[in-house]
């Protein structure tokens, strides 16, 4: 079992003016993902993809708030889940990831739509989205999760 | 711009007997993702999903091998890309992620299929795959990338 922590220097930051986490309404939020200046050339070609994966840090969750189990979106009718069986931010590793639409690139700035991360969130990585590799449209999920679709951010659980 | 490195303690390790990176043939590889013992309860409910996202560390890439640009899968006819516009492991942050089929769970061990990570890879996080949130089957990609589909691991670039 690897013991050494992995240290990751953020490559950028989220700017969108959203000060606090919100349970819903992220779909239409537009954000700038601003990368460190010296990484500009590493983005060459990214704008030939319609979607990217943004990997970011949950930077405002204190260790004392981490949970073993959560009730997704607080829904009383939903069975409690182990936190690793959810997208909750109360997980042991402070890593979030979202698939978002890439609207445009200007130098080291990526304008994206639908990123559910607050202003100031450290960005750890971005990746082009390959539908043949990343999309599993018929992936199975439990009935209760299907019933919750569209009722809010899965990360709010 | 956030300056503090984010320190992530691995939650587990990949076991599959694959000693070295390979350009192709991962689809049928079965791996055990072995989580730290004390995280067993945090997995409760994960096996009601058919697919999970495995976030892992590229732990064998020395800093001296990082690149600004790469030629995906070494294909001469493909334009050089900024490394952040690819899934190459030669990227500034040593983070990989794959969507894989979850075959079964036994306590703290997840048996998965198609994980393109070598034996001993530190696992940073796992997440259930939500098709309504993670799948964008019609996402756009450049023509040359479409032409390379099925010719190998996008990470080999």
PDB file of N, CA, C and O in Angstrom, chain B residues 4-54:
ATOM      1  N   UNK B   4      -0.257  26.989  -2.640  1.00  0.00           N
ATOM      2  CA  UNK B   4      -0.038  25.816  -1.787  1.00  0.00           C
ATOM      3  C   UNK B   4      -0.231  24.517  -2.565  1.00  0.00           C
ATOM      4  O   UNK B   4      -1.288  24.309  -3.161  1.00  0.00           O
ATOM      5  N   UNK B   5       0.743  23.626  -2.545  1.00  0.00           N
ATOM      6  CA  UNK B   5       0.493  22.304  -3.125  1.00  0.00           C
ATOM      7  C   UNK B   5      -0.611  21.593  -2.353  1.00  0.00           C
ATOM      8  O   UNK B   5      -0.774  21.809  -1.149  1.00  0.00           O
ATOM      9  N   UNK B   6      -1.390  20.783  -3.050  1.00  0.00           N
ATOM     10  CA  UNK B   6      -2.427  19.981  -2.415  1.00  0.00           C
ATOM     11  C   UNK B   6      -1.829  18.594  -2.166  1.00  0.00           C
ATOM     12  O   UNK B   6      -1.305  17.966  -3.081  1.00  0.00           O
ATOM     13  N   UNK B   7      -1.876  18.162  -0.927  1.00  0.00           N
ATOM     14  CA  UNK B   7      -1.268  16.891  -0.567  1.00  0.00           C
ATOM     15  C   UNK B   7      -2.366  15.837  -0.453  1.00  0.00           C
ATOM     16  O   UNK B   7      -3.325  16.012   0.287  1.00  0.00           O
ATOM     17  N   UNK B   8      -2.235  14.772  -1.212  1.00  0.00           N
ATOM     18  CA  UNK B   8      -3.274  13.747  -1.249  1.00  0.00           C
ATOM     19  C   UNK B   8      -2.689  12.403  -0.839  1.00  0.00           C
ATOM     20  O   UNK B   8      -1.758  11.896  -1.470  1.00  0.00           O
ATOM     21  N   UNK B   9      -3.248  11.852   0.219  1.00  0.00           N
ATOM     22  CA  UNK B   9      -2.799  10.548   0.674  1.00  0.00           C
ATOM     23  C   UNK B   9      -3.532   9.486  -0.147  1.00  0.00           C
ATOM     24  O   UNK B   9      -4.773   9.503  -0.214  1.00  0.00           O
ATOM     25  N   UNK B  10      -2.810   8.575  -0.785  1.00  0.00           N
ATOM     26  CA  UNK B  10      -3.487   7.540  -1.570  1.00  0.00           C
ATOM     27  C   UNK B  10      -4.489   6.775  -0.721  1.00  0.00           C
ATOM     28  O   UNK B  10      -4.238   6.507   0.458  1.00  0.00           O
ATOM     29  N   UNK B  11      -5.634   6.446  -1.332  1.00  0.00           N
ATOM     30  CA  UNK B  11      -6.631   5.642  -0.612  1.00  0.00           C
ATOM     31  C   UNK B  11      -6.459   4.158  -0.922  1.00  0.00           C
ATOM     32  O   UNK B  11      -7.077   3.325  -0.269  1.00  0.00           O
ATOM     33  N   UNK B  12      -5.627   3.836  -1.912  1.00  0.00           N
ATOM     34  CA  UNK B  12      -5.473   2.427  -2.258  1.00  0.00           C
ATOM     35  C   UNK B  12      -4.422   2.227  -3.335  1.00  0.00           C
ATOM     36  O   UNK B  12      -3.634   3.133  -3.638  1.00  0.00           O
ATOM     37  N   UNK B  13      -4.441   1.043  -3.918  1.00  0.00           N
ATOM     38  CA  UNK B  13      -3.404   0.653  -4.876  1.00  0.00           C
ATOM     39  C   UNK B  13      -4.020  -0.275  -5.923  1.00  0.00           C
ATOM     40  O   UNK B  13      -4.995  -0.981  -5.645  1.00  0.00           O
ATOM     41  N   UNK B  14      -3.425  -0.261  -7.124  1.00  0.00           N
ATOM     42  CA  UNK B  14      -3.858  -1.147  -8.216  1.00  0.00           C
ATOM     43  C   UNK B  14      -3.023  -2.420  -8.197  1.00  0.00           C
ATOM     44  O   UNK B  14      -1.789  -2.360  -8.124  1.00  0.00           O
ATOM     45  N   UNK B  15      -3.692  -3.571  -8.267  1.00  0.00           N
ATOM     46  CA  UNK B  15      -2.989  -4.851  -8.407  1.00  0.00           C
ATOM     47  C   UNK B  15      -3.515  -5.568  -9.642  1.00  0.00           C
ATOM     48  O   UNK B  15      -4.715  -5.851  -9.748  1.00  0.00           O
ATOM     49  N   UNK B  16      -2.642  -5.799 -10.607  1.00  0.00           N
ATOM     50  CA  UNK B  16      -3.061  -6.503 -11.823  1.00  0.00           C
ATOM     51  C   UNK B  16      -1.916  -7.274 -12.487  1.00  0.00           C
ATOM     52  O   UNK B  16      -2.098  -7.840 -13.578  1.00  0.00           O
ATOM     53  N   UNK B  17      -0.747  -7.242 -11.875  1.00  0.00           N
ATOM     54  CA  UNK B  17       0.373  -7.984 -12.445  1.00  0.00           C
ATOM     55  C   UNK B  17       0.976  -7.369 -13.697  1.00  0.00           C
ATOM     56  O   UNK B  17       1.914  -7.934 -14.266  1.00  0.00           O
ATOM     57  N   UNK B  18       0.464  -6.204 -14.133  1.00  0.00           N
ATOM     58  CA  UNK B  18       1.023  -5.550 -15.324  1.00  0.00           C
ATOM     59  C   UNK B  18       2.215  -4.698 -14.883  1.00  0.00           C
ATOM     60  O   UNK B  18       2.055  -3.706 -14.170  1.00  0.00           O
ATOM     61  N   UNK B  19       3.411  -5.117 -15.308  1.00  0.00           N
ATOM     62  CA  UNK B  19       4.635  -4.473 -14.803  1.00  0.00           C
ATOM     63  C   UNK B  19       4.969  -3.174 -15.517  1.00  0.00           C
ATOM     64  O   UNK B  19       5.592  -2.293 -14.941  1.00  0.00           O
ATOM     65  N   UNK B  20       4.650  -3.100 -16.797  1.00  0.00           N
ATOM     66  CA  UNK B  20       5.077  -1.935 -17.568  1.00  0.00           C
ATOM     67  C   UNK B  20       3.928  -1.359 -18.374  1.00  0.00           C
ATOM     68  O   UNK B  20       3.026  -2.090 -18.788  1.00  0.00           O
ATOM     69  N   UNK B  21       3.975  -0.034 -18.598  1.00  0.00           N
ATOM     70  CA  UNK B  21       2.937   0.589 -19.422  1.00  0.00           C
ATOM     71  C   UNK B  21       2.894  -0.083 -20.789  1.00  0.00           C
ATOM     72  O   UNK B  21       3.914  -0.546 -21.298  1.00  0.00           O
ATOM     73  N   UNK B  22       1.715  -0.190 -21.367  1.00  0.00           N
ATOM     74  CA  UNK B  22       1.569  -0.787 -22.687  1.00  0.00           C
ATOM     75  C   UNK B  22       0.688   0.136 -23.514  1.00  0.00           C
ATOM     76  O   UNK B  22      -0.193   0.814 -22.984  1.00  0.00           O
ATOM     77  N   UNK B  23       0.953   0.194 -24.829  1.00  0.00           N
ATOM     78  CA  UNK B  23       0.169   1.132 -25.649  1.00  0.00           C
ATOM     79  C   UNK B  23      -1.257   0.662 -25.886  1.00  0.00           C
ATOM     80  O   UNK B  23      -2.158   1.478 -26.049  1.00  0.00           O
ATOM     81  N   UNK B  24      -1.495  -0.632 -25.931  1.00  0.00           N
ATOM     82  CA  UNK B  24      -2.841  -1.138 -26.233  1.00  0.00           C
ATOM     83  C   UNK B  24      -3.158  -2.346 -25.366  1.00  0.00           C
ATOM     84  O   UNK B  24      -2.306  -2.830 -24.621  1.00  0.00           O
ATOM     85  N   UNK B  25      -4.380  -2.822 -25.482  1.00  0.00           N
ATOM     86  CA  UNK B  25      -4.741  -4.088 -24.855  1.00  0.00           C
ATOM     87  C   UNK B  25      -5.224  -3.985 -23.420  1.00  0.00           C
ATOM     88  O   UNK B  25      -5.326  -4.999 -22.728  1.00  0.00           O
ATOM     89  N   UNK B  26      -5.568  -2.782 -22.967  1.00  0.00           N
ATOM     90  CA  UNK B  26      -6.021  -2.628 -21.580  1.00  0.00           C
ATOM     91  C   UNK B  26      -7.479  -3.055 -21.392  1.00  0.00           C
ATOM     92  O   UNK B  26      -7.887  -3.362 -20.265  1.00  0.00           O
ATOM     93  N   UNK B  27      -8.242  -3.028 -22.493  1.00  0.00           N
ATOM     94  CA  UNK B  27      -9.691  -3.220 -22.370  1.00  0.00           C
ATOM     95  C   UNK B  27     -10.039  -4.464 -21.556  1.00  0.00           C
ATOM     96  O   UNK B  27     -10.991  -4.468 -20.777  1.00  0.00           O
ATOM     97  N   UNK B  28      -9.265  -5.524 -21.753  1.00  0.00           N
ATOM     98  CA  UNK B  28      -9.637  -6.784 -21.129  1.00  0.00           C
ATOM     99  C   UNK B  28      -8.868  -7.051 -19.834  1.00  0.00           C
ATOM    100  O   UNK B  28      -9.044  -8.096 -19.208  1.00  0.00           O
ATOM    101  N   UNK B  29      -7.998  -6.139 -19.445  1.00  0.00           N
ATOM    102  CA  UNK B  29      -7.228  -6.345 -18.208  1.00  0.00           C
ATOM    103  C   UNK B  29      -8.153  -6.211 -17.003  1.00  0.00           C
ATOM    104  O   UNK B  29      -8.922  -5.251 -16.892  1.00  0.00           O
ATOM    105  N   UNK B  30      -8.077  -7.195 -16.113  1.00  0.00           N
ATOM    106  CA  UNK B  30      -8.821  -7.102 -14.860  1.00  0.00           C
ATOM    107  C   UNK B  30      -7.871  -6.718 -13.739  1.00  0.00           C
ATOM    108  O   UNK B  30      -6.765  -7.252 -13.662  1.00  0.00           O
ATOM    109  N   UNK B  31      -8.311  -5.783 -12.939  1.00  0.00           N
ATOM    110  CA  UNK B  31      -7.468  -5.286 -11.849  1.00  0.00           C
ATOM    111  C   UNK B  31      -8.241  -5.340 -10.548  1.00  0.00           C
ATOM    112  O   UNK B  31      -9.470  -5.213 -10.533  1.00  0.00           O
ATOM    113  N   UNK B  32      -7.514  -5.500  -9.456  1.00  0.00           N
ATOM    114  CA  UNK B  32      -8.087  -5.268  -8.139  1.00  0.00           C
ATOM    115  C   UNK B  32      -7.650  -3.887  -7.674  1.00  0.00           C
ATOM    116  O   UNK B  32      -6.451  -3.569  -7.681  1.00  0.00           O
ATOM    117  N   UNK B  33      -8.619  -3.073  -7.308  1.00  0.00           N
ATOM    118  CA  UNK B  33      -8.317  -1.811  -6.639  1.00  0.00           C
ATOM    119  C   UNK B  33      -8.490  -2.099  -5.154  1.00  0.00           C
ATOM    120  O   UNK B  33      -9.602  -2.344  -4.686  1.00  0.00           O
ATOM    121  N   UNK B  34      -7.366  -2.126  -4.446  1.00  0.00           N
ATOM    122  CA  UNK B  34      -7.388  -2.501  -3.029  1.00  0.00           C
ATOM    123  C   UNK B  34      -7.321  -1.228  -2.190  1.00  0.00           C
ATOM    124  O   UNK B  34      -6.342  -0.475  -2.270  1.00  0.00           O
ATOM    125  N   UNK B  35      -8.384  -0.986  -1.431  1.00  0.00           N
ATOM    126  CA  UNK B  35      -8.407   0.224  -0.615  1.00  0.00           C
ATOM    127  C   UNK B  35      -7.837  -0.048   0.772  1.00  0.00           C
ATOM    128  O   UNK B  35      -7.798  -1.201   1.221  1.00  0.00           O
ATOM    129  N   UNK B  36      -7.406   1.015   1.409  1.00  0.00           N
ATOM    130  CA  UNK B  36      -6.947   0.869   2.792  1.00  0.00           C
ATOM    131  C   UNK B  36      -8.077   0.265   3.620  1.00  0.00           C
ATOM    132  O   UNK B  36      -9.244   0.641   3.460  1.00  0.00           O
ATOM    133  N   UNK B  37      -7.695  -0.644   4.491  1.00  0.00           N
ATOM    134  CA  UNK B  37      -8.654  -1.399   5.297  1.00  0.00           C
ATOM    135  C   UNK B  37      -9.708  -0.519   5.962  1.00  0.00           C
ATOM    136  O   UNK B  37     -10.909  -0.830   5.942  1.00  0.00           O
ATOM    137  N   UNK B  38      -9.256   0.567   6.536  1.00  0.00           N
ATOM    138  CA  UNK B  38     -10.165   1.394   7.345  1.00  0.00           C
ATOM    139  C   UNK B  38     -11.153   2.170   6.473  1.00  0.00           C
ATOM    140  O   UNK B  38     -12.018   2.875   6.999  1.00  0.00           O
ATOM    141  N   UNK B  39     -11.053   2.039   5.155  1.00  0.00           N
ATOM    142  CA  UNK B  39     -11.991   2.736   4.266  1.00  0.00           C
ATOM    143  C   UNK B  39     -13.121   1.815   3.783  1.00  0.00           C
ATOM    144  O   UNK B  39     -13.981   2.238   3.005  1.00  0.00           O
ATOM    145  N   UNK B  40     -13.120   0.577   4.249  1.00  0.00           N
ATOM    146  CA  UNK B  40     -14.091  -0.405   3.759  1.00  0.00           C
ATOM    147  C   UNK B  40     -15.535   0.105   3.845  1.00  0.00           C
ATOM    148  O   UNK B  40     -16.296   0.012   2.877  1.00  0.00           O
ATOM    149  N   UNK B  41     -15.902   0.666   4.996  1.00  0.00           N
ATOM    150  CA  UNK B  41     -17.295   1.123   5.171  1.00  0.00           C
ATOM    151  C   UNK B  41     -17.655   2.281   4.234  1.00  0.00           C
ATOM    152  O   UNK B  41     -18.838   2.500   3.947  1.00  0.00           O
ATOM    153  N   UNK B  42     -16.647   3.006   3.771  1.00  0.00           N
ATOM    154  CA  UNK B  42     -16.910   4.153   2.899  1.00  0.00           C
ATOM    155  C   UNK B  42     -17.325   3.707   1.495  1.00  0.00           C
ATOM    156  O   UNK B  42     -17.698   4.535   0.660  1.00  0.00           O
ATOM    157  N   UNK B  43     -17.201   2.398   1.229  1.00  0.00           N
ATOM    158  CA  UNK B  43     -17.563   1.867  -0.094  1.00  0.00           C
ATOM    159  C   UNK B  43     -19.012   1.404  -0.167  1.00  0.00           C
ATOM    160  O   UNK B  43     -19.499   1.050  -1.248  1.00  0.00           O
ATOM    161  N   UNK B  44     -19.692   1.395   0.975  1.00  0.00           N
ATOM    162  CA  UNK B  44     -21.064   0.876   1.049  1.00  0.00           C
ATOM    163  C   UNK B  44     -21.952   1.480  -0.046  1.00  0.00           C
ATOM    164  O   UNK B  44     -22.138   2.697  -0.100  1.00  0.00           O
ATOM    165  N   UNK B  45     -22.462   0.639  -0.923  1.00  0.00           N
ATOM    166  CA  UNK B  45     -23.357   1.110  -1.977  1.00  0.00           C
ATOM    167  C   UNK B  45     -22.693   1.232  -3.345  1.00  0.00           C
ATOM    168  O   UNK B  45     -23.374   1.368  -4.357  1.00  0.00           O
ATOM    169  N   UNK B  46     -21.362   1.184  -3.392  1.00  0.00           N
ATOM    170  CA  UNK B  46     -20.670   1.401  -4.675  1.00  0.00           C
ATOM    171  C   UNK B  46     -21.056   0.333  -5.697  1.00  0.00           C
ATOM    172  O   UNK B  46     -21.098   0.596  -6.907  1.00  0.00           O
ATOM    173  N   UNK B  47     -21.370  -0.881  -5.211  1.00  0.00           N
ATOM    174  CA  UNK B  47     -21.643  -1.960  -6.172  1.00  0.00           C
ATOM    175  C   UNK B  47     -23.041  -1.879  -6.771  1.00  0.00           C
ATOM    176  O   UNK B  47     -23.442  -2.772  -7.523  1.00  0.00           O
ATOM    177  N   UNK B  48     -23.774  -0.808  -6.491  1.00  0.00           N
ATOM    178  CA  UNK B  48     -25.036  -0.626  -7.219  1.00  0.00           C
ATOM    179  C   UNK B  48     -24.801   0.190  -8.503  1.00  0.00           C
ATOM    180  O   UNK B  48     -25.749   0.502  -9.216  1.00  0.00           O
ATOM    181  N   UNK B  49     -23.540   0.511  -8.781  1.00  0.00           N
ATOM    182  CA  UNK B  49     -23.182   1.192 -10.033  1.00  0.00           C
ATOM    183  C   UNK B  49     -22.434   0.219 -10.942  1.00  0.00           C
ATOM    184  O   UNK B  49     -21.627  -0.583 -10.453  1.00  0.00           O
ATOM    185  N   UNK B  50     -22.653   0.324 -12.248  1.00  0.00           N
ATOM    186  CA  UNK B  50     -21.954  -0.584 -13.167  1.00  0.00           C
ATOM    187  C   UNK B  50     -20.546  -0.096 -13.485  1.00  0.00           C
ATOM    188  O   UNK B  50     -19.678  -0.876 -13.853  1.00  0.00           O
ATOM    189  N   UNK B  51     -20.326   1.206 -13.372  1.00  0.00           N
ATOM    190  CA  UNK B  51     -19.035   1.787 -13.726  1.00  0.00           C
ATOM    191  C   UNK B  51     -18.580   2.756 -12.630  1.00  0.00           C
ATOM    192  O   UNK B  51     -19.412   3.405 -11.984  1.00  0.00           O
ATOM    193  N   UNK B  52     -17.277   2.857 -12.465  1.00  0.00           N
ATOM    194  CA  UNK B  52     -16.726   3.847 -11.542  1.00  0.00           C
ATOM    195  C   UNK B  52     -15.606   4.612 -12.243  1.00  0.00           C
ATOM    196  O   UNK B  52     -15.073   4.179 -13.273  1.00  0.00           O
ATOM    197  N   UNK B  53     -15.294   5.777 -11.684  1.00  0.00           N
ATOM    198  CA  UNK B  53     -14.151   6.561 -12.152  1.00  0.00           C
ATOM    199  C   UNK B  53     -13.013   6.318 -11.171  1.00  0.00           C
ATOM    200  O   UNK B  53     -13.193   6.470  -9.965  1.00  0.00           O
ATOM    201  N   UNK B  54     -11.881   5.896 -11.692  1.00  0.00           N
ATOM    202  CA  UNK B  54     -10.698   5.710 -10.845  1.00  0.00           C
ATOM    203  C   UNK B  54      -9.735   6.867 -11.119  1.00  0.00           C
ATOM    204  O   UNK B  54      -9.343   7.095 -12.265  1.00  0.00           O
TER     205      UNK B  54
END
